[in-house]
Amino acid sequence: MRIRLDIAYDGTHFRGWAKQPTLRTVQGTLEAALARIVGSDVQFVVAGRTDAGVHASGQVAHVDLDERQWSRIEARHGRAPQDPAGTIAGRLRGVLGAYSDVTVLRSSIAPDGFDARFSAVWRRYRYRLADEESGYDPLRRLDTTSIRGRLDDAAMDAAARTLIGLHDFAAYCKPRPEATTIRTLLDYRWARDADGVLVAEVKADAFCHSMVRALVGACAAVGEGRLDVDDLAVLRDALTRTSEFKVLPARGLTLTEVGYPTDDLLSARAEQTRARRDAAAGD
């Protein structure tokens, strides 16, 4: 039985999503909690493997439960009109405890063909950046990066839009062996919220390692006047990492949403994504 899980977490005290020996990670914490419920080990597949310190309000994962594990869920919640799959989220919250820095918002039986990672068609991130105009809010210190001086939000927004489209973003990624850096940046914009905080909305089919924080750092350099609006596309097309801007801290970054096609297209999308990944890796 494949279960979809909608997840949120404060990434401050996690060493990222992916499970690592001796380190506290989101995946490791959630898998341990669900294993207590179903009586044996489980493995999550996630839409986006966030780095250390990155938050999520709209992360998506799936987990496959075998017949024996599923029976442990049904044994407690199998009477109509109860929804056994829907109770998993509540039971996980109980195991994780009150005021946990990770929670499961919803759980449900996944549609046929659903794969949290490969069926996704886009991911959306938000980055919060405070400058002298907005000031410092201690209540938002864990999800907002602060920077000195006043940033030119109009210039940052204009620069962000020059990067939209299908491109090789090698200049804005930390390279990984046999991994492509070609991505389709679907949307990238900056605006100040009601409190004056600069908020970036970044949407792409997928992101390579540290890509969003590099894109944000480049626009911040434009906002400070250290780079011109048109420089970001020039740097992108050079295809090499540069010291012209800094990659900004993880604390301001939150994965807010993952997009999927209609249920009838989930399987085809997953096959298409896997094929593209294998081609890029030279398999």
GROMACS .gro file of C-alpha atoms in nm:
model
  283
    1MET     CA    1   0.000   0.000   0.000
    2ARG     CA    2   0.155   0.330  -0.108
    3ILE     CA    3   0.084   0.620   0.128
    4ARG     CA    4   0.127   0.989   0.043
    5LEU     CA    5   0.247   1.210   0.328
    6ASP     CA    6   0.233   1.591   0.335
    7ILE     CA    7   0.504   1.718   0.566
    8ALA     CA    8   0.622   2.040   0.731
    9TYR     CA    9   0.935   2.105   0.933
   10ASP     CA   10   1.163   2.366   1.082
   11GLY     CA   11   1.500   2.266   0.940
   12THR     CA   12   1.711   2.458   1.193
   13HIS     CA   13   1.820   2.156   1.395
   14PHE     CA   14   1.815   1.897   1.115
   15ARG     CA   15   2.113   1.805   0.898
   16GLY     CA   16   1.889   1.807   0.595
   17TRP     CA   17   1.630   1.560   0.471
   18ALA     CA   18   1.838   1.257   0.376
   19LYS     CA   19   1.910   0.996   0.640
   20GLN     CA   20   2.272   0.992   0.760
   21PRO     CA   21   2.436   0.773   1.025
   22THR     CA   22   2.467   0.944   1.367
   23LEU     CA   23   2.310   1.269   1.239
   24ARG     CA   24   1.958   1.398   1.303
   25THR     CA   25   1.771   1.428   0.974
   26VAL     CA   26   1.407   1.470   0.875
   27GLN     CA   27   1.393   1.137   0.693
   28GLY     CA   28   1.557   0.950   0.978
   29THR     CA   29   1.322   1.102   1.235
   30LEU     CA   30   1.006   1.026   1.037
   31GLU     CA   31   1.110   0.674   0.940
   32ALA     CA   32   1.189   0.590   1.303
   33ALA     CA   33   0.848   0.724   1.412
   34LEU     CA   34   0.654   0.527   1.150
   35ALA     CA   35   0.856   0.212   1.221
   36ARG     CA   36   0.729   0.225   1.579
   37ILE     CA   37   0.373   0.231   1.449
   38VAL     CA   38   0.398  -0.043   1.184
   39GLY     CA   39   0.644  -0.265   1.369
   40SER     CA   40   0.933  -0.272   1.120
   41ASP     CA   41   1.158  -0.053   0.909
   42VAL     CA   42   1.020   0.172   0.634
   43GLN     CA   43   1.178   0.395   0.369
   44PHE     CA   44   1.045   0.732   0.254
   45VAL     CA   45   1.078   0.872  -0.098
   46VAL     CA   46   1.063   1.253  -0.105
   47ALA     CA   47   0.983   1.518  -0.364
   48GLY     CA   48   1.280   1.738  -0.275
   49ARG     CA   49   1.580   1.648  -0.060
   50THR     CA   50   1.630   1.973   0.130
   51ASP     CA   51   1.973   2.066   0.266
   52ALA     CA   52   2.071   2.128   0.627
   53GLY     CA   53   1.881   2.421   0.776
   54VAL     CA   54   1.620   2.445   0.499
   55HIS     CA   55   1.255   2.445   0.609
   56ALA     CA   56   0.941   2.304   0.449
   57SER     CA   57   0.572   2.385   0.471
   58GLY     CA   58   0.468   2.177   0.168
   59GLN     CA   59   0.705   1.881   0.143
   60VAL     CA   60   0.563   1.559  -0.007
   61ALA     CA   61   0.683   1.202   0.042
   62HIS     CA   62   0.554   0.851  -0.008
   63VAL     CA   63   0.612   0.527   0.175
   64ASP     CA   64   0.524   0.171   0.074
   65LEU     CA   65   0.378  -0.047   0.347
   66ASP     CA   66   0.379  -0.422   0.304
   67GLU     CA   67   0.079  -0.639   0.393
   68ARG     CA   68   0.193  -0.700   0.750
   69GLN     CA   69   0.268  -0.332   0.812
   70TRP     CA   70  -0.064  -0.222   0.663
   71SER     CA   71  -0.246  -0.473   0.883
   72ARG     CA   72  -0.100  -0.294   1.187
   73ILE     CA   73  -0.273   0.023   1.066
   74GLU     CA   74  -0.602  -0.148   0.984
   75ALA     CA   75  -0.608  -0.346   1.308
   76ARG     CA   76  -0.655  -0.025   1.501
   77HIS     CA   77  -0.846   0.184   1.248
   78GLY     CA   78  -1.018  -0.059   1.015
   79ARG     CA   79  -1.385  -0.006   1.096
   80ALA     CA   80  -1.599   0.196   0.853
   81PRO     CA   81  -1.635   0.488   0.805
   82GLN     CA   82  -1.284   0.546   0.937
   83ASP     CA   83  -1.002   0.603   0.691
   84PRO     CA   84  -0.701   0.393   0.803
   85ALA     CA   85  -0.453   0.575   0.581
   86GLY     CA   86  -0.578   0.910   0.704
   87THR     CA   87  -0.505   0.817   1.064
   88ILE     CA   88  -0.133   0.766   1.000
   89ALA     CA   89  -0.067   1.141   1.015
   90GLY     CA   90  -0.227   1.171   1.358
   91ARG     CA   91  -0.045   0.869   1.494
   92LEU     CA   92   0.286   1.005   1.367
   93ARG     CA   93   0.218   1.338   1.536
   94GLY     CA   94   0.156   1.147   1.857
   95VAL     CA   95   0.489   0.967   1.833
   96LEU     CA   96   0.679   1.282   1.736
   97GLY     CA   97   0.535   1.465   2.037
   98ALA     CA   98   0.394   1.807   2.111
   99TYR     CA   99   0.581   2.104   1.961
  100SER     CA  100   0.797   1.883   1.743
  101ASP     CA  101   1.000   2.060   1.473
  102VAL     CA  102   0.862   1.816   1.214
  103THR     CA  103   0.502   1.713   1.157
  104VAL     CA  104   0.290   1.519   0.910
  105LEU     CA  105   0.001   1.738   0.801
  106ARG     CA  106  -0.195   1.476   0.605
  107SER     CA  107  -0.171   1.112   0.502
  108SER     CA  108  -0.369   0.933   0.232
  109ILE     CA  109  -0.361   0.636  -0.003
  110ALA     CA  110  -0.160   0.748  -0.304
  111PRO     CA  111  -0.326   0.736  -0.646
  112ASP     CA  112  -0.210   0.467  -0.889
  113GLY     CA  113   0.123   0.560  -1.044
  114PHE     CA  114   0.208   0.823  -0.785
  115ASP     CA  115   0.576   0.872  -0.703
  116ALA     CA  116   0.653   1.166  -0.472
  117ARG     CA  117   0.982   1.233  -0.648
  118PHE     CA  118   0.943   1.133  -1.010
  119SER     CA  119   0.577   1.228  -1.062
  120ALA     CA  120   0.638   1.588  -0.954
  121VAL     CA  121   0.626   1.848  -1.232
  122TRP     CA  122   0.754   2.145  -1.029
  123ARG     CA  123   0.873   2.258  -0.686
  124ARG     CA  124   0.823   2.602  -0.534
  125TYR     CA  125   1.048   2.767  -0.275
  126ARG     CA  126   1.023   3.093  -0.083
  127TYR     CA  127   1.315   3.292   0.052
  128ARG     CA  128   1.277   3.565   0.317
  129LEU     CA  129   1.540   3.839   0.329
  130ALA     CA  130   1.527   4.129   0.576
  131ASP     CA  131   1.718   4.453   0.519
  132GLU     CA  132   1.725   4.793   0.694
  133GLU     CA  133   1.386   4.888   0.549
  134SER     CA  134   1.208   4.591   0.707
  135GLY     CA  135   1.416   4.572   1.023
  136TYR     CA  136   1.483   4.263   1.232
  137ASP     CA  137   1.197   4.055   1.377
  138PRO     CA  138   1.325   3.815   1.646
  139LEU     CA  139   1.009   3.605   1.612
  140ARG     CA  140   1.107   3.526   1.250
  141ARG     CA  141   1.480   3.483   1.308
  142LEU     CA  142   1.473   3.111   1.224
  143ASP     CA  143   1.319   3.149   0.877
  144THR     CA  144   1.456   3.487   0.768
  145THR     CA  145   1.805   3.594   0.665
  146SER     CA  146   1.911   3.947   0.765
  147ILE     CA  147   2.141   4.162   0.555
  148ARG     CA  148   2.290   4.507   0.618
  149GLY     CA  149   2.188   4.811   0.419
  150ARG     CA  150   1.883   4.868   0.203
  151LEU     CA  151   1.830   4.649  -0.103
  152ASP     CA  152   1.679   4.768  -0.431
  153ASP     CA  153   1.383   4.532  -0.462
  154ALA     CA  154   1.286   4.653  -0.811
  155ALA     CA  155   1.632   4.577  -0.948
  156MET     CA  156   1.631   4.237  -0.779
  157ASP     CA  157   1.296   4.150  -0.933
  158ALA     CA  158   1.411   4.260  -1.278
  159ALA     CA  159   1.730   4.056  -1.248
  160ALA     CA  160   1.541   3.748  -1.133
  161ARG     CA  161   1.320   3.752  -1.441
  162THR     CA  162   1.622   3.745  -1.675
  163LEU     CA  163   1.697   3.392  -1.551
  164ILE     CA  164   1.359   3.233  -1.629
  165GLY     CA  165   1.352   2.955  -1.886
  166LEU     CA  166   1.531   2.633  -1.980
  167HIS     CA  167   1.904   2.681  -1.918
  168ASP     CA  168   2.216   2.517  -1.783
  169PHE     CA  169   2.246   2.655  -1.429
  170ALA     CA  170   2.593   2.515  -1.359
  171ALA     CA  171   2.704   2.862  -1.242
  172TYR     CA  172   2.432   2.854  -0.976
  173CYS     CA  173   2.478   2.494  -0.852
  174LYS     CA  174   2.723   2.287  -0.656
  175PRO     CA  175   2.810   2.012  -0.905
  176ARG     CA  176   2.744   1.648  -0.824
  177PRO     CA  177   2.900   1.361  -1.018
  178GLU     CA  178   2.690   1.246  -1.317
  179ALA     CA  179   2.413   1.495  -1.234
  180THR     CA  180   2.278   1.739  -1.491
  181THR     CA  181   2.255   2.109  -1.411
  182ILE     CA  182   2.000   2.180  -1.685
  183ARG     CA  183   1.675   2.302  -1.533
  184THR     CA  184   1.362   2.490  -1.636
  185LEU     CA  185   1.317   2.792  -1.410
  186LEU     CA  186   0.942   2.851  -1.438
  187ASP     CA  187   0.911   3.160  -1.218
  188TYR     CA  188   1.140   3.381  -1.015
  189ARG     CA  189   1.028   3.709  -0.861
  190TRP     CA  190   1.091   3.940  -0.566
  191ALA     CA  191   0.851   4.163  -0.374
  192ARG     CA  192   0.826   4.315  -0.027
  193ASP     CA  193   0.556   4.176   0.201
  194ALA     CA  194   0.337   4.382   0.435
  195ASP     CA  195   0.622   4.409   0.686
  196GLY     CA  196   0.873   4.521   0.423
  197VAL     CA  197   1.059   4.188   0.416
  198LEU     CA  198   1.191   4.093   0.073
  199VAL     CA  199   1.032   3.764  -0.034
  200ALA     CA  200   1.145   3.560  -0.333
  201GLU     CA  201   0.917   3.306  -0.501
  202VAL     CA  202   1.117   3.053  -0.704
  203LYS     CA  203   0.955   2.775  -0.908
  204ALA     CA  204   1.126   2.517  -1.131
  205ASP     CA  205   1.077   2.167  -1.263
  206ALA     CA  206   1.358   2.067  -1.026
  207PHE     CA  207   1.656   2.227  -0.853
  208CYS     CA  208   2.018   2.122  -0.836
  209HIS     CA  209   2.224   2.139  -0.518
  210SER     CA  210   2.219   2.487  -0.351
  211MET     CA  211   2.061   2.640  -0.665
  212VAL     CA  212   1.793   2.847  -0.493
  213ARG     CA  213   2.032   2.998  -0.238
  214ALA     CA  214   2.275   3.085  -0.519
  215LEU     CA  215   1.999   3.250  -0.723
  216VAL     CA  216   1.897   3.448  -0.415
  217GLY     CA  217   2.255   3.551  -0.343
  218ALA     CA  218   2.301   3.674  -0.698
  219CYS     CA  219   1.990   3.891  -0.678
  220ALA     CA  220   2.098   4.024  -0.340
  221ALA     CA  221   2.423   4.137  -0.504
  222VAL     CA  222   2.213   4.324  -0.760
  223GLY     CA  223   2.006   4.477  -0.480
  224GLU     CA  224   2.326   4.599  -0.314
  225GLY     CA  225   2.449   4.751  -0.640
  226ARG     CA  226   2.747   4.516  -0.673
  227LEU     CA  227   2.606   4.356  -0.989
  228ASP     CA  228   2.390   4.495  -1.269
  229VAL     CA  229   2.051   4.352  -1.364
  230ASP     CA  230   2.185   4.196  -1.684
  231ASP     CA  231   2.492   4.043  -1.520
  232LEU     CA  232   2.306   3.739  -1.384
  233ALA     CA  233   2.224   3.598  -1.727
  234VAL     CA  234   2.583   3.659  -1.838
  235LEU     CA  235   2.715   3.472  -1.534
  236ARG     CA  236   2.467   3.190  -1.598
  237ASP     CA  237   2.578   3.149  -1.958
  238ALA     CA  238   2.945   3.133  -1.852
  239LEU     CA  239   2.859   2.793  -1.695
  240THR     CA  240   3.120   2.823  -1.419
  241ARG     CA  241   3.098   2.901  -1.050
  242THR     CA  242   3.191   3.258  -0.961
  243SER     CA  243   3.285   3.467  -0.659
  244GLU     CA  244   3.079   3.762  -0.787
  245PHE     CA  245   2.806   3.681  -0.533
  246LYS     CA  246   2.758   3.480  -0.214
  247VAL     CA  247   2.530   3.180  -0.163
  248LEU     CA  248   2.295   3.298   0.112
  249PRO     CA  249   2.223   3.097   0.430
  250ALA     CA  250   1.972   2.813   0.443
  251ARG     CA  251   1.769   2.971   0.726
  252GLY     CA  252   1.568   3.194   0.490
  253LEU     CA  253   1.463   2.912   0.257
  254THR     CA  254   1.137   2.714   0.272
  255LEU     CA  255   0.997   2.453   0.034
  256THR     CA  256   0.634   2.563   0.010
  257GLU     CA  257   0.470   2.348  -0.256
  258VAL     CA  258   0.516   2.055  -0.494
  259GLY     CA  259   0.307   2.029  -0.810
  260TYR     CA  260   0.177   1.705  -0.964
  261PRO     CA  261  -0.021   1.631  -1.280
  262THR     CA  262  -0.372   1.488  -1.274
  263ASP     CA  263  -0.398   1.131  -1.147
  264ASP     CA  264  -0.422   0.981  -1.495
  265LEU     CA  265  -0.084   1.131  -1.589
  266LEU     CA  266   0.112   1.041  -1.273
  267SER     CA  267   0.263   0.719  -1.405
  268ALA     CA  268   0.361   0.866  -1.741
  269ARG     CA  269   0.525   1.163  -1.571
  270ALA     CA  270   0.727   0.934  -1.343
  271GLU     CA  271   0.849   0.728  -1.639
  272GLN     CA  272   0.941   1.042  -1.832
  273THR     CA  273   1.139   1.185  -1.540
  274ARG     CA  274   1.327   0.860  -1.478
  275ALA     CA  275   1.419   0.834  -1.846
  276ARG     CA  276   1.549   1.191  -1.849
  277ARG     CA  277   1.756   1.128  -1.535
  278ASP     CA  278   1.908   0.810  -1.681
  279ALA     CA  279   1.995   0.988  -2.006
  280ALA     CA  280   2.161   1.274  -1.818
  281ALA     CA  281   2.366   1.027  -1.612
  282GLY     CA  282   2.475   0.841  -1.924
  283ASP     CA  283   2.306   0.516  -1.820
   0.00000   0.00000   0.00000
